[in-house]
């Protein structure tokens, strides 16, 4: 379900993730609402998955709506790399 290189957006409430899904789908973006991977903490149990090719548009739509995810991860092999944190 989650391919290497996919992005996983984690939100802090079911309302926010559902609103984000609606906005993104209204824009015709290829995203998928998925159960949050167990290795990632998600308060609402759901996440949004999207590919690299739609990342700029997805994140622009979310930013414009004030719906930035709490955490953003990228699948890298068997692991999820948290983005936005200094290494």
mmCIF file of C-alpha atoms in Angstrom:
data_model
loop_
_atom_site.group_PDB
_atom_site.id
_atom_site.type_symbol
_atom_site.label_atom_id
_atom_site.label_comp_id
_atom_site.label_asym_id
_atom_site.label_seq_id
_atom_site.Cartn_x
_atom_site.Cartn_y
_atom_site.Cartn_z
ATOM 1 C CA UNK A 1 0.000 0.000 0.000
ATOM 2 C CA UNK A 2 2.832 2.421 0.818
ATOM 3 C CA UNK A 3 5.594 2.452 -1.770
ATOM 4 C CA UNK A 4 9.166 3.504 -1.249
ATOM 5 C CA UNK A 5 9.383 7.289 -1.600
ATOM 6 C CA UNK A 6 5.726 7.922 -0.710
ATOM 7 C CA UNK A 7 4.896 10.670 1.760
ATOM 8 C CA UNK A 8 2.686 10.107 4.815
ATOM 9 C CA UNK A 9 0.968 13.097 6.412
ATOM 10 C CA UNK A 10 -0.148 12.616 10.017
ATOM 11 C CA UNK A 11 -2.785 14.943 11.465
ATOM 12 C CA UNK A 12 -3.785 15.492 15.091
ATOM 13 C CA UNK A 13 -7.520 14.958 14.670
ATOM 14 C CA UNK A 14 -9.994 13.037 12.555
ATOM 15 C CA UNK A 15 -11.645 16.322 11.542
ATOM 16 C CA UNK A 16 -8.398 17.730 10.159
ATOM 17 C CA UNK A 17 -7.474 14.618 8.191
ATOM 18 C CA UNK A 18 -10.973 14.340 6.707
ATOM 19 C CA UNK A 19 -11.002 18.024 5.757
ATOM 20 C CA UNK A 20 -7.539 17.666 4.200
ATOM 21 C CA UNK A 21 -8.719 14.635 2.208
ATOM 22 C CA UNK A 22 -11.763 16.540 0.928
ATOM 23 C CA UNK A 23 -9.730 19.584 -0.103
ATOM 24 C CA UNK A 24 -7.090 17.531 -1.881
ATOM 25 C CA UNK A 25 -9.600 15.365 -3.723
ATOM 26 C CA UNK A 26 -11.574 18.475 -4.737
ATOM 27 C CA UNK A 27 -8.352 19.649 -6.401
ATOM 28 C CA UNK A 28 -8.116 16.325 -8.279
ATOM 29 C CA UNK A 29 -4.897 15.316 -6.542
ATOM 30 C CA UNK A 30 -3.927 11.665 -6.326
ATOM 31 C CA UNK A 31 -3.927 11.028 -2.586
ATOM 32 C CA UNK A 32 -5.194 8.166 -0.481
ATOM 33 C CA UNK A 33 -6.628 8.141 3.026
ATOM 34 C CA UNK A 34 -4.999 5.190 4.783
ATOM 35 C CA UNK A 35 -4.735 3.695 8.251
ATOM 36 C CA UNK A 36 -1.676 5.277 9.855
ATOM 37 C CA UNK A 37 1.256 2.846 9.937
ATOM 38 C CA UNK A 38 1.672 1.361 13.396
ATOM 39 C CA UNK A 39 5.234 2.602 13.645
ATOM 40 C CA UNK A 40 3.987 6.191 13.387
ATOM 41 C CA UNK A 41 1.962 7.818 16.127
ATOM 42 C CA UNK A 42 -1.382 9.126 14.885
ATOM 43 C CA UNK A 43 -4.007 10.420 17.272
ATOM 44 C CA UNK A 44 -6.833 9.774 14.847
ATOM 45 C CA UNK A 45 -5.527 6.521 13.327
ATOM 46 C CA UNK A 46 -5.647 7.847 9.762
ATOM 47 C CA UNK A 47 -3.082 9.433 7.462
ATOM 48 C CA UNK A 48 -2.850 10.755 3.935
ATOM 49 C CA UNK A 49 -0.465 9.104 1.491
ATOM 50 C CA UNK A 50 0.819 10.819 -1.638
ATOM 51 C CA UNK A 51 3.641 10.470 -4.133
ATOM 52 C CA UNK A 52 6.601 12.729 -4.873
ATOM 53 C CA UNK A 53 5.103 14.007 -8.132
ATOM 54 C CA UNK A 54 2.137 15.649 -6.368
ATOM 55 C CA UNK A 55 3.992 16.744 -3.237
ATOM 56 C CA UNK A 56 4.350 20.461 -4.105
ATOM 57 C CA UNK A 57 0.665 20.826 -4.976
ATOM 58 C CA UNK A 58 -0.551 18.766 -1.979
ATOM 59 C CA UNK A 59 1.507 20.774 0.465
ATOM 60 C CA UNK A 60 0.538 24.095 -1.164
ATOM 61 C CA UNK A 61 -3.174 23.259 -0.870
ATOM 62 C CA UNK A 62 -2.795 22.182 2.765
ATOM 63 C CA UNK A 63 -0.735 25.253 3.627
ATOM 64 C CA UNK A 64 -3.217 27.590 1.938
ATOM 65 C CA UNK A 65 -6.045 26.044 3.956
ATOM 66 C CA UNK A 66 -4.142 26.160 7.251
ATOM 67 C CA UNK A 67 -4.220 22.350 7.427
ATOM 68 C CA UNK A 68 -0.567 21.459 7.614
ATOM 69 C CA UNK A 69 0.000 17.978 9.027
ATOM 70 C CA UNK A 70 1.366 17.525 12.529
ATOM 71 C CA UNK A 71 4.103 15.255 11.153
ATOM 72 C CA UNK A 72 5.313 14.359 7.684
ATOM 73 C CA UNK A 73 7.198 11.187 6.847
ATOM 74 C CA UNK A 74 8.765 9.663 3.746
ATOM 75 C CA UNK A 75 8.957 5.898 3.283
ATOM 76 C CA UNK A 76 12.558 4.835 2.882
ATOM 77 C CA UNK A 77 12.932 1.075 2.571
ATOM 78 C CA UNK A 78 11.470 -0.510 5.698
ATOM 79 C CA UNK A 79 11.597 2.754 7.640
ATOM 80 C CA UNK A 80 9.792 6.081 7.747
ATOM 81 C CA UNK A 81 12.003 9.176 7.748
ATOM 82 C CA UNK A 82 10.476 12.118 9.596
ATOM 83 C CA UNK A 83 10.808 15.296 7.567
ATOM 84 C CA UNK A 84 11.371 18.733 8.993
ATOM 85 C CA UNK A 85 13.605 17.602 11.832
ATOM 86 C CA UNK A 86 17.279 18.432 11.959
ATOM 87 C CA UNK A 87 19.421 15.359 11.966
#
